[in-house]
Amino acid sequence: AQTVTQSQPEMSVQEAETVTLSCTYDTSESDYYLFWYKQPPSRQMILVIRQEAYKQQNATENRFSVNFQKAAKSFSLKISDSQLGDAAMYFCAYRGFQGAQKLVFGQGTRLTINP
Amino acid sequence: DAGVIQSPRHEVTEMGQEVTLRCKPISGHNSLFWYRQTMMRGLELLIYFNNNVPIDDSGMPEDRFSAKMPNASFSTLKIQPSEPRDSAVYFCASSLGLATGELFFGEGSRLTVL
């Protein structure tokens, strides 16, 4: 079964600085999606960024970018120029192309932005 | 376009009562997922449907939980009888297969069982 591990329960960063959230996963599949979702206090799950495993180029979305290392099964999220609105729980998630195709989440990292 | 719609947003009930949570997926999406979120266990997949058919219900905790999807635009998650340990936020999500892989989530239903 696929598993996703986020080893940092909490992180904090100064406003305008850069922070990196870590994620590792375990799978035997070769094709899959990886995601970072954000959950602010409103509890709405919001997609931050998506990476297809067959793409070598790292995905970017404005201030958000990933470092995808397929061989190492690592998928970190970098947030540049952190803003107060970035404060939230961040979940790394995996979805395979085969089998159950369900979305498997990590435990989450709570990010605090210090003004 | 409307997103995934869940109701109720909040439900407080007493132990032993029946609880029904409702979900309307995004129109055209063919996969629907029910997740439960708690502090202790994080986000757990309870069950998911593809084209209205249950595909994987291995996450349903016990027989007290049941889920249905009578048509492409409606799903229910029922707990009968409810217990205090069922207190959680229940999320419904839908997706357009593997076109983009992304799941679109509703705002969740917060259930409190006293």
PDB file of C-alpha atoms in Angstrom:
ATOM      1  CA  ALA A   1       0.000   0.000   0.000  1.00  0.00           C
ATOM      2  CA  GLN A   2       1.124   3.508  -0.696  1.00  0.00           C
ATOM      3  CA  THR A   3       2.164   5.669   2.240  1.00  0.00           C
ATOM      4  CA  VAL A   4       2.972   9.358   2.569  1.00  0.00           C
ATOM      5  CA  THR A   5       5.139  10.727   5.363  1.00  0.00           C
ATOM      6  CA  GLN A   6       5.521  14.305   6.496  1.00  0.00           C
ATOM      7  CA  SER A   7       8.203  14.401   9.154  1.00  0.00           C
ATOM      8  CA  GLN A   8       7.651  18.003  10.272  1.00  0.00           C
ATOM      9  CA  PRO A   9       4.508  18.357  12.401  1.00  0.00           C
ATOM     10  CA  GLU A  10       5.106  22.108  12.730  1.00  0.00           C
ATOM     11  CA  MET A  11       7.141  24.747  10.936  1.00  0.00           C
ATOM     12  CA  SER A  12       7.417  28.476  11.317  1.00  0.00           C
ATOM     13  CA  VAL A  13       8.876  31.192   9.134  1.00  0.00           C
ATOM     14  CA  GLN A  14       9.228  34.951   9.174  1.00  0.00           C
ATOM     15  CA  GLU A  15       7.015  36.864   6.835  1.00  0.00           C
ATOM     16  CA  ALA A  16       8.701  37.399   3.423  1.00  0.00           C
ATOM     17  CA  GLU A  17      11.168  34.549   4.036  1.00  0.00           C
ATOM     18  CA  THR A  18      11.307  31.162   2.307  1.00  0.00           C
ATOM     19  CA  VAL A  19      10.279  27.881   3.877  1.00  0.00           C
ATOM     20  CA  THR A  20      10.459  24.289   2.662  1.00  0.00           C
ATOM     21  CA  LEU A  21       8.071  21.550   3.764  1.00  0.00           C
ATOM     22  CA  SER A  22       9.212  17.951   3.406  1.00  0.00           C
ATOM     23  CA  CYS A  23       7.332  14.914   2.142  1.00  0.00           C
ATOM     24  CA  THR A  24       8.369  11.373   1.290  1.00  0.00           C
ATOM     25  CA  TYR A  25       6.238   8.589  -0.095  1.00  0.00           C
ATOM     26  CA  ASP A  26       6.411   4.923  -0.788  1.00  0.00           C
ATOM     27  CA  THR A  27       5.010   3.256  -3.891  1.00  0.00           C
ATOM     28  CA  SER A  28       5.797   0.534  -6.388  1.00  0.00           C
ATOM     29  CA  GLU A  29       3.940   2.306  -9.184  1.00  0.00           C
ATOM     30  CA  SER A  30       5.715   4.258 -11.908  1.00  0.00           C
ATOM     31  CA  ASP A  31       2.882   6.607 -12.846  1.00  0.00           C
ATOM     32  CA  TYR A  32       1.145   8.744 -10.255  1.00  0.00           C
ATOM     33  CA  TYR A  33       0.253  12.241  -9.139  1.00  0.00           C
ATOM     34  CA  LEU A  34       1.587  14.109  -6.141  1.00  0.00           C
ATOM     35  CA  PHE A  35      -0.178  17.064  -4.575  1.00  0.00           C
ATOM     36  CA  TRP A  36       0.155  19.654  -1.886  1.00  0.00           C
ATOM     37  CA  TYR A  37      -3.125  20.757  -0.321  1.00  0.00           C
ATOM     38  CA  LYS A  38      -3.555  23.671   2.053  1.00  0.00           C
ATOM     39  CA  GLN A  39      -6.109  23.678   4.853  1.00  0.00           C
ATOM     40  CA  PRO A  40      -6.575  27.095   6.501  1.00  0.00           C
ATOM     41  CA  PRO A  41      -8.616  27.509   9.702  1.00  0.00           C
ATOM     42  CA  SER A  42     -11.756  27.626   7.568  1.00  0.00           C
ATOM     43  CA  ARG A  43     -10.998  23.866   7.046  1.00  0.00           C
ATOM     44  CA  GLN A  44     -11.511  24.069   3.278  1.00  0.00           C
ATOM     45  CA  MET A  45      -9.030  21.838   1.447  1.00  0.00           C
ATOM     46  CA  ILE A  46      -7.367  23.878  -1.279  1.00  0.00           C
ATOM     47  CA  LEU A  47      -5.065  22.506  -3.962  1.00  0.00           C
ATOM     48  CA  VAL A  48      -1.738  24.335  -3.923  1.00  0.00           C
ATOM     49  CA  ILE A  49       0.253  22.483  -6.563  1.00  0.00           C
ATOM     50  CA  ARG A  50       0.244  19.252  -8.575  1.00  0.00           C
ATOM     51  CA  GLN A  51       3.087  17.160 -10.016  1.00  0.00           C
ATOM     52  CA  GLU A  52       2.776  14.338 -12.517  1.00  0.00           C
ATOM     53  CA  ALA A  53       5.415  11.689 -11.897  1.00  0.00           C
ATOM     54  CA  TYR A  54       6.248  11.296 -15.582  1.00  0.00           C
ATOM     55  CA  LYS A  55       7.244  14.950 -15.817  1.00  0.00           C
ATOM     56  CA  GLN A  56      10.844  15.665 -14.898  1.00  0.00           C
ATOM     57  CA  GLN A  57      10.303  19.400 -14.624  1.00  0.00           C
ATOM     58  CA  ASN A  58       9.342  20.592 -11.176  1.00  0.00           C
ATOM     59  CA  ALA A  59       5.920  22.222 -10.950  1.00  0.00           C
ATOM     60  CA  THR A  60       5.613  25.882  -9.974  1.00  0.00           C
ATOM     61  CA  GLU A  61       2.619  28.053  -9.108  1.00  0.00           C
ATOM     62  CA  ASN A  62       3.573  31.639  -8.413  1.00  0.00           C
ATOM     63  CA  ARG A  63       5.348  31.639  -5.026  1.00  0.00           C
ATOM     64  CA  PHE A  64       4.952  27.869  -4.633  1.00  0.00           C
ATOM     65  CA  SER A  65       7.325  25.351  -6.176  1.00  0.00           C
ATOM     66  CA  VAL A  66       8.235  21.727  -5.604  1.00  0.00           C
ATOM     67  CA  ASN A  67      11.413  19.718  -5.591  1.00  0.00           C
ATOM     68  CA  PHE A  68      10.391  16.323  -6.995  1.00  0.00           C
ATOM     69  CA  GLN A  69      12.993  13.595  -6.656  1.00  0.00           C
ATOM     70  CA  LYS A  70      11.387  10.478  -8.134  1.00  0.00           C
ATOM     71  CA  ALA A  71      14.215   8.057  -7.357  1.00  0.00           C
ATOM     72  CA  ALA A  72      14.363   9.237  -3.772  1.00  0.00           C
ATOM     73  CA  LYS A  73      10.550   9.358  -3.550  1.00  0.00           C
ATOM     74  CA  SER A  74      10.725  12.850  -2.178  1.00  0.00           C
ATOM     75  CA  PHE A  75       8.362  15.751  -2.876  1.00  0.00           C
ATOM     76  CA  SER A  76       9.080  18.956  -0.952  1.00  0.00           C
ATOM     77  CA  LEU A  77       7.168  22.226  -1.173  1.00  0.00           C
ATOM     78  CA  LYS A  78       8.957  25.578  -1.191  1.00  0.00           C
ATOM     79  CA  ILE A  79       7.044  28.713  -0.346  1.00  0.00           C
ATOM     80  CA  SER A  80       8.849  31.901  -1.296  1.00  0.00           C
ATOM     81  CA  ASP A  81       8.112  35.357   0.074  1.00  0.00           C
ATOM     82  CA  SER A  82       5.876  33.906   2.785  1.00  0.00           C
ATOM     83  CA  GLN A  83       2.708  35.825   3.536  1.00  0.00           C
ATOM     84  CA  LEU A  84       0.442  35.829   6.570  1.00  0.00           C
ATOM     85  CA  GLY A  85      -2.260  34.192   4.465  1.00  0.00           C
ATOM     86  CA  ASP A  86      -0.012  31.179   3.935  1.00  0.00           C
ATOM     87  CA  ALA A  87      -0.534  30.118   7.542  1.00  0.00           C
ATOM     88  CA  ALA A  88      -2.344  26.778   7.419  1.00  0.00           C
ATOM     89  CA  MET A  89      -1.996  23.013   7.611  1.00  0.00           C
ATOM     90  CA  TYR A  90      -0.263  21.641   4.545  1.00  0.00           C
ATOM     91  CA  PHE A  91      -0.893  18.099   3.392  1.00  0.00           C
ATOM     92  CA  CYS A  92       1.167  16.123   0.927  1.00  0.00           C
ATOM     93  CA  ALA A  93      -0.881  13.576  -1.019  1.00  0.00           C
ATOM     94  CA  TYR A  94      -0.364  10.739  -3.486  1.00  0.00           C
ATOM     95  CA  ARG A  95      -2.701   9.343  -6.106  1.00  0.00           C
ATOM     96  CA  GLY A  96      -1.775   6.372  -8.249  1.00  0.00           C
ATOM     97  CA  PHE A  97      -2.878   5.625 -11.771  1.00  0.00           C
ATOM     98  CA  GLN A  98      -3.522   1.977 -11.035  1.00  0.00           C
ATOM     99  CA  GLY A  99      -5.538   0.067  -8.494  1.00  0.00           C
ATOM    100  CA  ALA A 100      -7.726   2.009  -6.099  1.00  0.00           C
ATOM    101  CA  GLN A 101      -6.685   5.438  -7.393  1.00  0.00           C
ATOM    102  CA  LYS A 102      -7.508   6.911  -4.037  1.00  0.00           C
ATOM    103  CA  LEU A 103      -5.802   9.989  -2.633  1.00  0.00           C
ATOM    104  CA  VAL A 104      -3.489   9.092   0.251  1.00  0.00           C
ATOM    105  CA  PHE A 105      -2.553  11.914   2.619  1.00  0.00           C
ATOM    106  CA  GLY A 106       0.391  12.547   4.873  1.00  0.00           C
ATOM    107  CA  GLN A 107      -0.093  13.603   8.476  1.00  0.00           C
ATOM    108  CA  GLY A 108       0.210  17.292   7.708  1.00  0.00           C
ATOM    109  CA  THR A 109       2.558  20.147   8.638  1.00  0.00           C
ATOM    110  CA  ARG A 110       1.227  23.161  10.504  1.00  0.00           C
ATOM    111  CA  LEU A 111       2.871  26.296   9.107  1.00  0.00           C
ATOM    112  CA  THR A 112       2.992  29.468  11.177  1.00  0.00           C
ATOM    113  CA  ILE A 113       3.978  32.799   9.658  1.00  0.00           C
ATOM    114  CA  ASN A 114       5.609  35.250  12.072  1.00  0.00           C
ATOM    115  CA  PRO A 115       5.042  38.928  11.234  1.00  0.00           C
TER     116      PRO A 115
ATOM    117  CA  ASP B   1     -19.478  26.764 -11.310  1.00  0.00           C
ATOM    118  CA  ALA B   2     -20.625  25.335  -8.013  1.00  0.00           C
ATOM    119  CA  GLY B   3     -18.108  23.271  -6.124  1.00  0.00           C
ATOM    120  CA  VAL B   4     -18.766  20.171  -4.043  1.00  0.00           C
ATOM    121  CA  ILE B   5     -21.688  20.897  -1.759  1.00  0.00           C
ATOM    122  CA  GLN B   6     -22.011  19.225   1.616  1.00  0.00           C
ATOM    123  CA  SER B   7     -24.730  19.435   4.218  1.00  0.00           C
ATOM    124  CA  PRO B   8     -25.068  19.987   7.058  1.00  0.00           C
ATOM    125  CA  ARG B   9     -21.976  22.051   7.876  1.00  0.00           C
ATOM    126  CA  HIS B  10     -22.398  21.339  11.547  1.00  0.00           C
ATOM    127  CA  GLU B  11     -24.296  18.590  13.318  1.00  0.00           C
ATOM    128  CA  VAL B  12     -24.581  18.000  17.026  1.00  0.00           C
ATOM    129  CA  THR B  13     -26.376  14.873  18.110  1.00  0.00           C
ATOM    130  CA  GLU B  14     -26.642  12.501  21.011  1.00  0.00           C
ATOM    131  CA  MET B  15     -25.139   9.066  21.178  1.00  0.00           C
ATOM    132  CA  GLY B  16     -27.367   6.466  19.591  1.00  0.00           C
ATOM    133  CA  GLN B  17     -28.980   8.804  17.109  1.00  0.00           C
ATOM    134  CA  GLU B  18     -28.836   8.336  13.354  1.00  0.00           C
ATOM    135  CA  VAL B  19     -26.760  10.837  11.399  1.00  0.00           C
ATOM    136  CA  THR B  20     -26.972  11.415   7.650  1.00  0.00           C
ATOM    137  CA  LEU B  21     -24.417  13.521   5.826  1.00  0.00           C
ATOM    138  CA  ARG B  22     -25.099  14.602   2.266  1.00  0.00           C
ATOM    139  CA  CYS B  23     -22.936  15.455  -0.706  1.00  0.00           C
ATOM    140  CA  LYS B  24     -23.492  16.841  -4.179  1.00  0.00           C
ATOM    141  CA  PRO B  25     -20.402  16.398  -6.351  1.00  0.00           C
ATOM    142  CA  ILE B  26     -19.323  18.707  -9.130  1.00  0.00           C
ATOM    143  CA  SER B  27     -21.415  18.112 -12.233  1.00  0.00           C
ATOM    144  CA  GLY B  28     -19.645  15.787 -14.670  1.00  0.00           C
ATOM    145  CA  HIS B  29     -17.281  14.302 -12.101  1.00  0.00           C
ATOM    146  CA  ASN B  30     -17.415  10.516 -12.074  1.00  0.00           C
ATOM    147  CA  SER B  31     -15.564   9.725  -8.843  1.00  0.00           C
ATOM    148  CA  LEU B  32     -16.721  10.579  -5.328  1.00  0.00           C
ATOM    149  CA  PHE B  33     -14.828  10.146  -2.086  1.00  0.00           C
ATOM    150  CA  TRP B  34     -15.755  10.330   1.603  1.00  0.00           C
ATOM    151  CA  TYR B  35     -12.933  11.220   4.018  1.00  0.00           C
ATOM    152  CA  ARG B  36     -12.919  11.631   7.782  1.00  0.00           C
ATOM    153  CA  GLN B  37     -10.528  13.998   9.575  1.00  0.00           C
ATOM    154  CA  THR B  38      -9.610  13.774  13.243  1.00  0.00           C
ATOM    155  CA  MET B  39      -6.684  15.097  15.229  1.00  0.00           C
ATOM    156  CA  MET B  40      -5.559  11.612  16.141  1.00  0.00           C
ATOM    157  CA  ARG B  41      -5.860   9.859  12.782  1.00  0.00           C
ATOM    158  CA  GLY B  42      -5.604  12.693  10.272  1.00  0.00           C
ATOM    159  CA  LEU B  43      -7.397  12.299   6.947  1.00  0.00           C
ATOM    160  CA  GLU B  44      -8.769   8.816   6.365  1.00  0.00           C
ATOM    161  CA  LEU B  45     -10.533   7.583   3.255  1.00  0.00           C
ATOM    162  CA  LEU B  46     -13.788   5.899   4.212  1.00  0.00           C
ATOM    163  CA  ILE B  47     -15.171   4.912   0.839  1.00  0.00           C
ATOM    164  CA  TYR B  48     -15.044   5.910  -2.777  1.00  0.00           C
ATOM    165  CA  PHE B  49     -17.364   5.513  -5.743  1.00  0.00           C
ATOM    166  CA  ASN B  50     -16.666   5.436  -9.445  1.00  0.00           C
ATOM    167  CA  ASN B  51     -19.635   5.953 -11.762  1.00  0.00           C
ATOM    168  CA  ASN B  52     -21.931   5.560  -8.732  1.00  0.00           C
ATOM    169  CA  VAL B  53     -20.498   2.133  -7.866  1.00  0.00           C
ATOM    170  CA  PRO B  54     -18.609   1.630  -4.580  1.00  0.00           C
ATOM    171  CA  ILE B  55     -15.040   0.679  -5.447  1.00  0.00           C
ATOM    172  CA  ASP B  56     -13.246   0.641  -2.128  1.00  0.00           C
ATOM    173  CA  ASP B  57     -15.004   0.662   1.241  1.00  0.00           C
ATOM    174  CA  SER B  58     -12.147  -0.809   3.227  1.00  0.00           C
ATOM    175  CA  GLY B  59     -11.905   2.382   5.270  1.00  0.00           C
ATOM    176  CA  MET B  60     -15.439   2.216   6.603  1.00  0.00           C
ATOM    177  CA  PRO B  61     -14.839   1.670  10.314  1.00  0.00           C
ATOM    178  CA  GLU B  62     -17.676  -0.713  11.065  1.00  0.00           C
ATOM    179  CA  ASP B  63     -21.186  -1.745  10.182  1.00  0.00           C
ATOM    180  CA  ARG B  64     -22.592   1.369  11.771  1.00  0.00           C
ATOM    181  CA  PHE B  65     -21.351   3.282   8.764  1.00  0.00           C
ATOM    182  CA  SER B  66     -22.983   3.041   5.354  1.00  0.00           C
ATOM    183  CA  ALA B  67     -22.717   5.088   2.169  1.00  0.00           C
ATOM    184  CA  LYS B  68     -24.840   5.276  -0.934  1.00  0.00           C
ATOM    185  CA  MET B  69     -24.699   6.991  -4.276  1.00  0.00           C
ATOM    186  CA  PRO B  70     -28.100   6.552  -5.906  1.00  0.00           C
ATOM    187  CA  ASN B  71     -27.206   8.808  -8.838  1.00  0.00           C
ATOM    188  CA  ALA B  72     -24.348  10.838 -10.221  1.00  0.00           C
ATOM    189  CA  SER B  73     -25.334  14.000  -8.364  1.00  0.00           C
ATOM    190  CA  PHE B  74     -25.945  12.793  -4.820  1.00  0.00           C
ATOM    191  CA  SER B  75     -24.329  10.705  -2.115  1.00  0.00           C
ATOM    192  CA  THR B  76     -25.048  10.067   1.553  1.00  0.00           C
ATOM    193  CA  LEU B  77     -22.956   8.829   4.457  1.00  0.00           C
ATOM    194  CA  LYS B  78     -25.039   7.425   7.295  1.00  0.00           C
ATOM    195  CA  ILE B  79     -23.990   6.541  10.824  1.00  0.00           C
ATOM    196  CA  GLN B  80     -26.444   4.492  12.843  1.00  0.00           C
ATOM    197  CA  PRO B  81     -26.186   4.417  15.800  1.00  0.00           C
ATOM    198  CA  SER B  82     -23.722   7.244  16.330  1.00  0.00           C
ATOM    199  CA  GLU B  83     -21.071   7.165  19.066  1.00  0.00           C
ATOM    200  CA  PRO B  84     -18.903   9.914  20.601  1.00  0.00           C
ATOM    201  CA  ARG B  85     -15.818   8.506  18.834  1.00  0.00           C
ATOM    202  CA  ASP B  86     -17.488   9.301  15.505  1.00  0.00           C
ATOM    203  CA  SER B  87     -17.010  12.998  16.224  1.00  0.00           C
ATOM    204  CA  ALA B  88     -14.930  14.359  13.347  1.00  0.00           C
ATOM    205  CA  VAL B  89     -15.041  16.463  10.211  1.00  0.00           C
ATOM    206  CA  TYR B  90     -16.354  14.488   7.268  1.00  0.00           C
ATOM    207  CA  PHE B  91     -15.279  15.602   3.822  1.00  0.00           C
ATOM    208  CA  CYS B  92     -16.776  14.722   0.480  1.00  0.00           C
ATOM    209  CA  ALA B  93     -14.635  15.142  -2.625  1.00  0.00           C
ATOM    210  CA  SER B  94     -15.111  14.516  -6.324  1.00  0.00           C
ATOM    211  CA  SER B  95     -12.858  14.179  -9.333  1.00  0.00           C
ATOM    212  CA  LEU B  96     -12.971  13.742 -13.073  1.00  0.00           C
ATOM    213  CA  GLY B  97     -11.248  10.383 -13.046  1.00  0.00           C
ATOM    214  CA  LEU B  98      -7.530  10.724 -13.632  1.00  0.00           C
ATOM    215  CA  ALA B  99      -7.768  13.596 -16.113  1.00  0.00           C
ATOM    216  CA  THR B 100      -5.944  15.862 -13.718  1.00  0.00           C
ATOM    217  CA  GLY B 101      -5.827  13.633 -10.677  1.00  0.00           C
ATOM    218  CA  GLU B 102      -7.056  16.435  -8.477  1.00  0.00           C
ATOM    219  CA  LEU B 103      -9.802  15.926  -5.928  1.00  0.00           C
ATOM    220  CA  PHE B 104     -12.114  18.853  -5.280  1.00  0.00           C
ATOM    221  CA  PHE B 105     -13.277  19.004  -1.686  1.00  0.00           C
ATOM    222  CA  GLY B 106     -16.444  20.266  -0.072  1.00  0.00           C
ATOM    223  CA  GLU B 107     -16.300  22.440   3.016  1.00  0.00           C
ATOM    224  CA  GLY B 108     -16.819  19.461   5.288  1.00  0.00           C
ATOM    225  CA  SER B 109     -19.450  18.508   7.841  1.00  0.00           C
ATOM    226  CA  ARG B 110     -18.385  18.823  11.462  1.00  0.00           C
ATOM    227  CA  LEU B 111     -20.086  16.119  13.507  1.00  0.00           C
ATOM    228  CA  THR B 112     -20.216  16.183  17.286  1.00  0.00           C
ATOM    229  CA  VAL B 113     -21.730  13.210  19.074  1.00  0.00           C
ATOM    230  CA  LEU B 114     -22.434  13.835  22.746  1.00  0.00           C
TER     231      LEU B 114
END
